[in-house]
């Protein structure tokens, strides 16, 4: 996951009504010393327990809020719960980095948003059908208009108007320039206003429409998060997944090394040009030379050779 620059936490409430802030790092305070951040030792006694406690506190602080935010991005409760579990599993896998991050909530939020907006989910059978719409017609229309936006517009709108992040922080988290983020925000607001007119707020005066941030907050609180996985289960699943990937990487490396050694042992040491396949050649003149003797000529030759020793005595060389 690509880490965005450090965000400045905002004092505006998130769609869940919980401030989107979190202690910046795990701190160690000595008795009588000022409450300042100090670097933790490399492997202190009980570091694993303190890391688990800090992770559980972070999970309890923003897991429900992250569910509501990812529901605004996807419109699917099951995918929102899956995004929460995946984001925190990734955070536990990179906990040394998350623990010292100035904004751990933003780290987890960025991971959850990226997983929720992944285009591969549309190919999964479990997420092809949308969830039942909210019972209120206004909430239903707002959710349909929000899901009709491009993913980058939707994310920018949720971060800026839903969570109350500033424009530079929104641009940094979406990995865009500030003018590009402002353009996305204006286009998203215009599309929402065109599809869903703002209802009257307060006492019903038409000149005081309800702000979009309040409408997004109310829409985010519409679905119930249901039974989110416990932090212990998230940590256990993350560790099990890490062990499984480690074993798979080890065996794949071993297999690749074995195939390499087998190839080196069986590969030829020199190149031999293969013989060309036989082809019929036409237009060649017949082979020259004496012709084959006929049977009559062969019998005459044989007769002459045989009469050499049975002829007159004067033709046979003497012995003495």
Coordinates of C-alpha atoms in Angstrom, one line a residue:
X1 CA 0.0 0.0 0.0
X2 CA 1.3 3.4 -0.9
X3 CA 1.5 5.6 2.2
X4 CA 0.2 9.1 1.8
X5 CA 1.9 12.1 3.5
X6 CA 1.1 12.9 7.1
X7 CA -2.5 14.2 7.5
X8 CA -3.5 16.8 10.0
X9 CA -6.4 15.5 12.1
X10 CA -9.5 17.5 11.8
X11 CA -11.8 18.6 14.6
X12 CA -14.9 18.1 12.5
X13 CA -16.9 15.0 13.4
X14 CA -16.8 11.9 11.2
X15 CA -20.0 10.4 9.7
X16 CA -20.3 8.2 12.8
X17 CA -20.1 11.2 15.2
X18 CA -16.7 10.1 16.5
X19 CA -13.7 12.4 16.0
X20 CA -11.4 10.9 13.4
X21 CA -8.3 11.2 15.6
X22 CA -6.1 8.7 17.5
X23 CA -2.9 8.9 19.6
X24 CA 0.0 9.2 17.2
X25 CA 2.2 6.5 18.7
X26 CA 2.7 4.1 21.6
X27 CA 4.3 6.2 24.3
X28 CA 6.2 5.3 27.4
X29 CA 5.9 7.7 30.4
X30 CA 8.0 7.5 33.5
X31 CA 6.7 8.5 36.9
X32 CA 7.1 12.2 37.4
X33 CA 8.2 12.9 33.8
X34 CA 6.3 15.0 31.3
X35 CA 3.9 13.2 29.0
X36 CA 6.1 13.2 25.9
X37 CA 6.7 10.6 23.2
X38 CA 9.9 8.6 23.6
X39 CA 11.2 5.9 21.3
X40 CA 10.4 2.5 22.6
X41 CA 13.2 0.0 23.1
X42 CA 13.9 -2.6 20.4
X43 CA 12.6 -5.7 22.2
X44 CA 11.5 -4.7 25.7
X45 CA 9.9 -7.3 28.0
X46 CA 6.2 -7.6 27.3
X47 CA 6.4 -5.6 24.0
X48 CA 4.2 -8.1 22.3
X49 CA 1.4 -7.6 24.9
X50 CA 1.7 -3.9 24.7
X51 CA 1.5 -4.0 20.9
X52 CA -1.6 -6.2 21.1
X53 CA -3.2 -3.8 23.6
X54 CA -2.4 -0.8 21.4
X55 CA -3.8 -2.6 18.3
X56 CA -7.0 -3.5 20.2
X57 CA -7.5 0.1 21.3
X58 CA -7.1 1.3 17.8
X59 CA -9.5 -1.3 16.6
X60 CA -12.1 -0.4 19.2
X61 CA -11.7 3.3 18.4
X62 CA -12.2 3.4 14.6
X63 CA -13.4 -0.1 13.4
X64 CA -17.1 0.9 13.5
X65 CA -16.4 4.3 11.9
X66 CA -14.4 2.7 9.1
X67 CA -17.3 0.3 8.4
X68 CA -19.7 3.3 7.9
X69 CA -17.2 5.0 5.7
X70 CA -16.6 2.0 3.5
X71 CA -20.3 1.5 3.2
X72 CA -20.6 5.0 1.7
X73 CA -17.9 4.0 -0.8
X74 CA -19.4 0.6 -1.8
X75 CA -23.1 0.4 -0.7
X76 CA -22.5 -3.1 0.5
X77 CA -22.4 -4.1 4.1
X78 CA -20.6 -7.4 3.6
X79 CA -17.8 -5.7 1.6
X80 CA -17.6 -3.0 4.2
X81 CA -17.1 -5.5 7.0
X82 CA -14.5 -7.4 4.8
X83 CA -12.7 -4.1 4.2
X84 CA -12.5 -3.4 7.9
X85 CA -11.0 -6.8 8.6
X86 CA -8.6 -6.6 5.7
X87 CA -7.4 -3.1 6.7
X88 CA -6.7 -4.0 10.3
X89 CA -5.1 -7.3 9.3
X90 CA -2.7 -5.3 7.1
X91 CA -2.1 -2.9 10.0
X92 CA -1.2 -5.7 12.3
X93 CA 1.1 -7.1 9.7
X94 CA 2.9 -3.8 9.5
X95 CA 2.4 -2.8 13.1
X96 CA 5.9 -1.5 13.7
X97 CA 5.3 1.0 11.0
X98 CA 1.7 1.8 12.1
X99 CA 2.6 2.2 15.7
X100 CA 5.0 5.1 15.0
X101 CA 2.9 6.7 12.3
X102 CA 1.7 10.2 13.2
X103 CA -1.8 9.2 12.1
X104 CA -2.5 5.5 12.6
X105 CA -6.2 6.1 11.9
X106 CA -5.4 7.5 8.6
X107 CA -3.1 4.6 7.8
X108 CA -5.9 2.1 8.5
X109 CA -8.4 4.3 6.7
X110 CA -6.3 4.4 3.5
X111 CA -5.9 0.7 3.6
X112 CA -9.6 0.1 4.0
X113 CA -10.5 2.5 1.2
X114 CA -8.1 1.0 -1.2
X115 CA -9.4 -2.5 -0.6
X116 CA -13.1 -1.4 -0.7
X117 CA -12.6 0.4 -4.0
X118 CA -10.6 -2.4 -5.7
X119 CA -12.1 -3.1 -9.1
X120 CA -11.7 -6.8 -8.7
X121 CA -14.7 -7.0 -6.3
X122 CA -17.1 -6.6 -9.2
X123 CA -16.0 -10.0 -10.5
X124 CA -16.9 -11.8 -7.3
X125 CA -20.2 -13.5 -7.2
X126 CA -20.8 -12.5 -3.6
X127 CA -20.7 -8.7 -4.4
X128 CA -22.6 -8.7 -7.8
X129 CA -26.0 -8.0 -6.3
X130 CA -26.4 -4.8 -4.3
X131 CA -27.7 -4.7 -0.8
X132 CA -31.3 -3.8 -0.1
X133 CA -31.7 0.0 -0.3
X134 CA -32.3 2.2 2.8
X135 CA -36.0 2.4 3.7
X136 CA -36.0 6.2 3.5
X137 CA -36.5 7.5 -0.1
X138 CA -34.1 10.4 0.5
X139 CA -31.4 8.1 1.8
X140 CA -32.0 5.7 -1.1
X141 CA -31.7 8.5 -3.7
X142 CA -28.5 9.9 -2.1
X143 CA -26.9 6.5 -1.9
X144 CA -27.7 5.8 -5.6
X145 CA -26.3 9.2 -6.6
X146 CA -23.2 8.6 -4.5
X147 CA -22.5 5.2 -6.0
X148 CA -23.0 6.6 -9.5
X149 CA -19.9 8.8 -9.0
X150 CA -16.5 7.6 -10.2
X151 CA -14.5 6.0 -7.3
X152 CA -12.0 8.8 -7.0
X153 CA -14.8 11.4 -6.8
X154 CA -16.6 9.3 -4.3
X155 CA -13.6 8.9 -2.1
X156 CA -12.8 12.7 -2.3
X157 CA -16.3 13.6 -1.3
X158 CA -16.4 11.2 1.7
X159 CA -13.0 12.4 2.9
X160 CA -13.7 16.1 2.6
X161 CA -17.4 16.5 3.3
X162 CA -18.0 13.3 5.3
X163 CA -14.9 13.2 7.5
X164 CA -14.1 16.9 7.4
X165 CA -10.5 16.6 6.2
X166 CA -9.0 19.7 4.7
X167 CA -8.5 19.9 1.0
X168 CA -4.6 19.4 1.1
X169 CA -5.1 16.4 3.4
X170 CA -7.8 15.0 1.1
X171 CA -5.5 15.5 -1.9
X172 CA -2.6 13.8 -0.2
X173 CA -4.7 10.8 0.9
X174 CA -6.1 10.3 -2.6
X175 CA -2.7 10.8 -4.2
X176 CA -3.7 13.8 -6.2
X177 CA -2.7 17.4 -6.5
X178 CA -4.8 20.0 -4.6
X179 CA -6.3 21.5 -7.7
X180 CA -7.3 18.0 -9.0
X181 CA -8.9 17.2 -5.6
X182 CA -10.8 20.5 -5.6
X183 CA -12.0 19.8 -9.2
X184 CA -13.2 16.3 -8.2
X185 CA -15.0 17.7 -5.1
X186 CA -16.8 20.4 -7.1
X187 CA -17.9 17.9 -9.8
X188 CA -19.0 15.4 -7.2
X189 CA -21.1 18.0 -5.4
X190 CA -22.6 19.2 -8.6
X191 CA -23.6 15.7 -9.6
X192 CA -25.1 15.0 -6.2
X193 CA -27.1 18.3 -6.3
X194 CA -28.3 17.5 -9.8
X195 CA -29.5 14.0 -8.9
X196 CA -30.7 14.6 -5.4
X197 CA -31.9 18.1 -4.5
X198 CA -31.0 19.1 -1.0
X199 CA -34.0 18.8 1.4
X200 CA -34.9 21.6 3.8
X201 CA -33.3 21.5 7.2
X202 CA -34.1 22.8 10.6
X203 CA -37.7 24.1 10.7
X204 CA -38.3 23.2 7.1
X205 CA -37.4 26.5 5.6
X206 CA -36.5 26.1 1.9
X207 CA -33.8 28.7 2.1
X208 CA -31.9 26.6 4.7
X209 CA -31.1 23.3 3.0
X210 CA -29.5 20.5 4.9
X211 CA -25.7 20.5 4.4
X212 CA -24.3 17.6 2.4
X213 CA -22.0 16.6 5.3
X214 CA -25.1 16.0 7.5
X215 CA -26.8 14.0 4.8
X216 CA -23.7 11.9 4.3
X217 CA -23.5 11.4 8.1
X218 CA -27.1 10.3 8.3
X219 CA -26.7 7.9 5.4
X220 CA -23.5 6.4 6.9
X221 CA -25.4 5.6 10.1
X222 CA -28.3 3.9 8.3
X223 CA -26.9 0.4 8.2
X224 CA -25.9 -1.5 11.3
X225 CA -22.3 -2.7 11.3
X226 CA -23.5 -6.1 12.7
X227 CA -21.0 -8.5 14.3
X228 CA -17.6 -7.1 13.3
X229 CA -14.7 -9.6 13.8
X230 CA -13.0 -9.2 17.2
X231 CA -9.4 -7.7 17.3
X232 CA -8.1 -11.0 18.5
X233 CA -9.5 -12.8 15.5
X234 CA -8.1 -10.2 13.2
X235 CA -4.7 -10.5 14.7
X236 CA -4.9 -14.3 14.5
X237 CA -6.0 -14.4 10.9
X238 CA -3.3 -11.9 9.9
X239 CA -0.6 -14.0 11.6
X240 CA -2.0 -17.2 10.0
X241 CA -2.0 -15.6 6.6
X242 CA 1.6 -14.4 7.0
X243 CA 2.7 -17.9 8.0
X244 CA 0.9 -19.4 5.0
X245 CA 2.5 -16.9 2.6
X246 CA 5.9 -17.5 4.1
X247 CA 5.5 -21.3 3.7
X248 CA 4.3 -20.8 0.1
X249 CA 7.2 -18.6 -0.7
X250 CA 9.7 -21.0 0.8
X251 CA 8.3 -24.0 -1.2
X252 CA 8.1 -22.0 -4.4
X253 CA 11.7 -20.9 -4.0
X254 CA 12.7 -24.5 -3.3
X255 CA 10.9 -25.7 -6.4
X256 CA 12.4 -23.0 -8.5
X257 CA 15.9 -23.9 -7.3
X258 CA 15.3 -27.6 -8.0
X259 CA 14.0 -26.9 -11.5
X260 CA 17.0 -24.7 -12.2
X261 CA 19.5 -27.4 -11.0
X262 CA 17.7 -30.0 -13.1
X263 CA 17.8 -27.8 -16.2
X264 CA 21.5 -27.1 -15.7
X265 CA 22.2 -30.9 -15.3
X266 CA 20.2 -32.0 -18.3
X267 CA 20.8 -29.1 -20.8
X268 CA 23.3 -29.9 -23.7
X269 CA 26.7 -28.3 -23.3
X270 CA 27.1 -27.5 -27.0
X271 CA 24.7 -26.6 -29.8
X272 CA 24.1 -29.2 -32.5
X273 CA 22.4 -28.0 -35.7
X274 CA 19.6 -30.4 -36.5
X275 CA 19.6 -32.1 -39.9
X276 CA 17.4 -30.7 -42.5
X277 CA 14.4 -32.9 -43.5
X278 CA 14.7 -34.7 -46.8
X279 CA 13.2 -33.1 -49.8
X280 CA 12.6 -34.3 -53.4
X281 CA 14.8 -32.5 -55.9
X282 CA 13.7 -32.3 -59.5
X283 CA 15.3 -31.3 -62.8
X284 CA 18.6 -33.3 -62.2
X285 CA 20.0 -35.0 -65.4
X286 CA 20.5 -38.8 -65.3
X287 CA 23.8 -40.1 -64.0
X288 CA 26.4 -40.7 -66.8
X289 CA 28.8 -43.6 -67.3
X290 CA 28.7 -47.1 -68.9
X291 CA 25.4 -48.8 -69.2
X292 CA 24.6 -52.0 -67.4
X293 CA 25.6 -55.1 -69.5
X294 CA 22.8 -57.2 -70.9
X295 CA 22.4 -60.9 -70.0
X296 CA 23.7 -62.0 -73.4
X297 CA 26.9 -60.0 -72.9
X298 CA 27.3 -61.4 -69.4
X299 CA 27.0 -65.0 -70.7
X300 CA 29.6 -64.4 -73.5
X301 CA 32.0 -62.8 -71.0
X302 CA 31.6 -65.8 -68.8
X303 CA 32.2 -68.2 -71.6
X304 CA 35.4 -66.5 -72.7
X305 CA 36.8 -66.5 -69.1
X306 CA 36.1 -70.2 -68.9
X307 CA 37.8 -71.2 -72.2
X308 CA 41.1 -69.5 -71.2
X309 CA 42.3 -72.6 -69.3
X310 CA 40.6 -75.3 -71.5
X311 CA 41.9 -74.0 -74.8
X312 CA 44.8 -75.3 -76.9
X313 CA 48.0 -76.2 -75.1
X314 CA 50.0 -73.5 -76.8
X315 CA 47.9 -70.9 -75.1
X316 CA 48.4 -72.3 -71.7
X317 CA 51.8 -71.4 -70.0
X318 CA 54.0 -74.3 -69.3
X319 CA 55.1 -75.4 -65.8
X320 CA 58.8 -76.3 -66.6

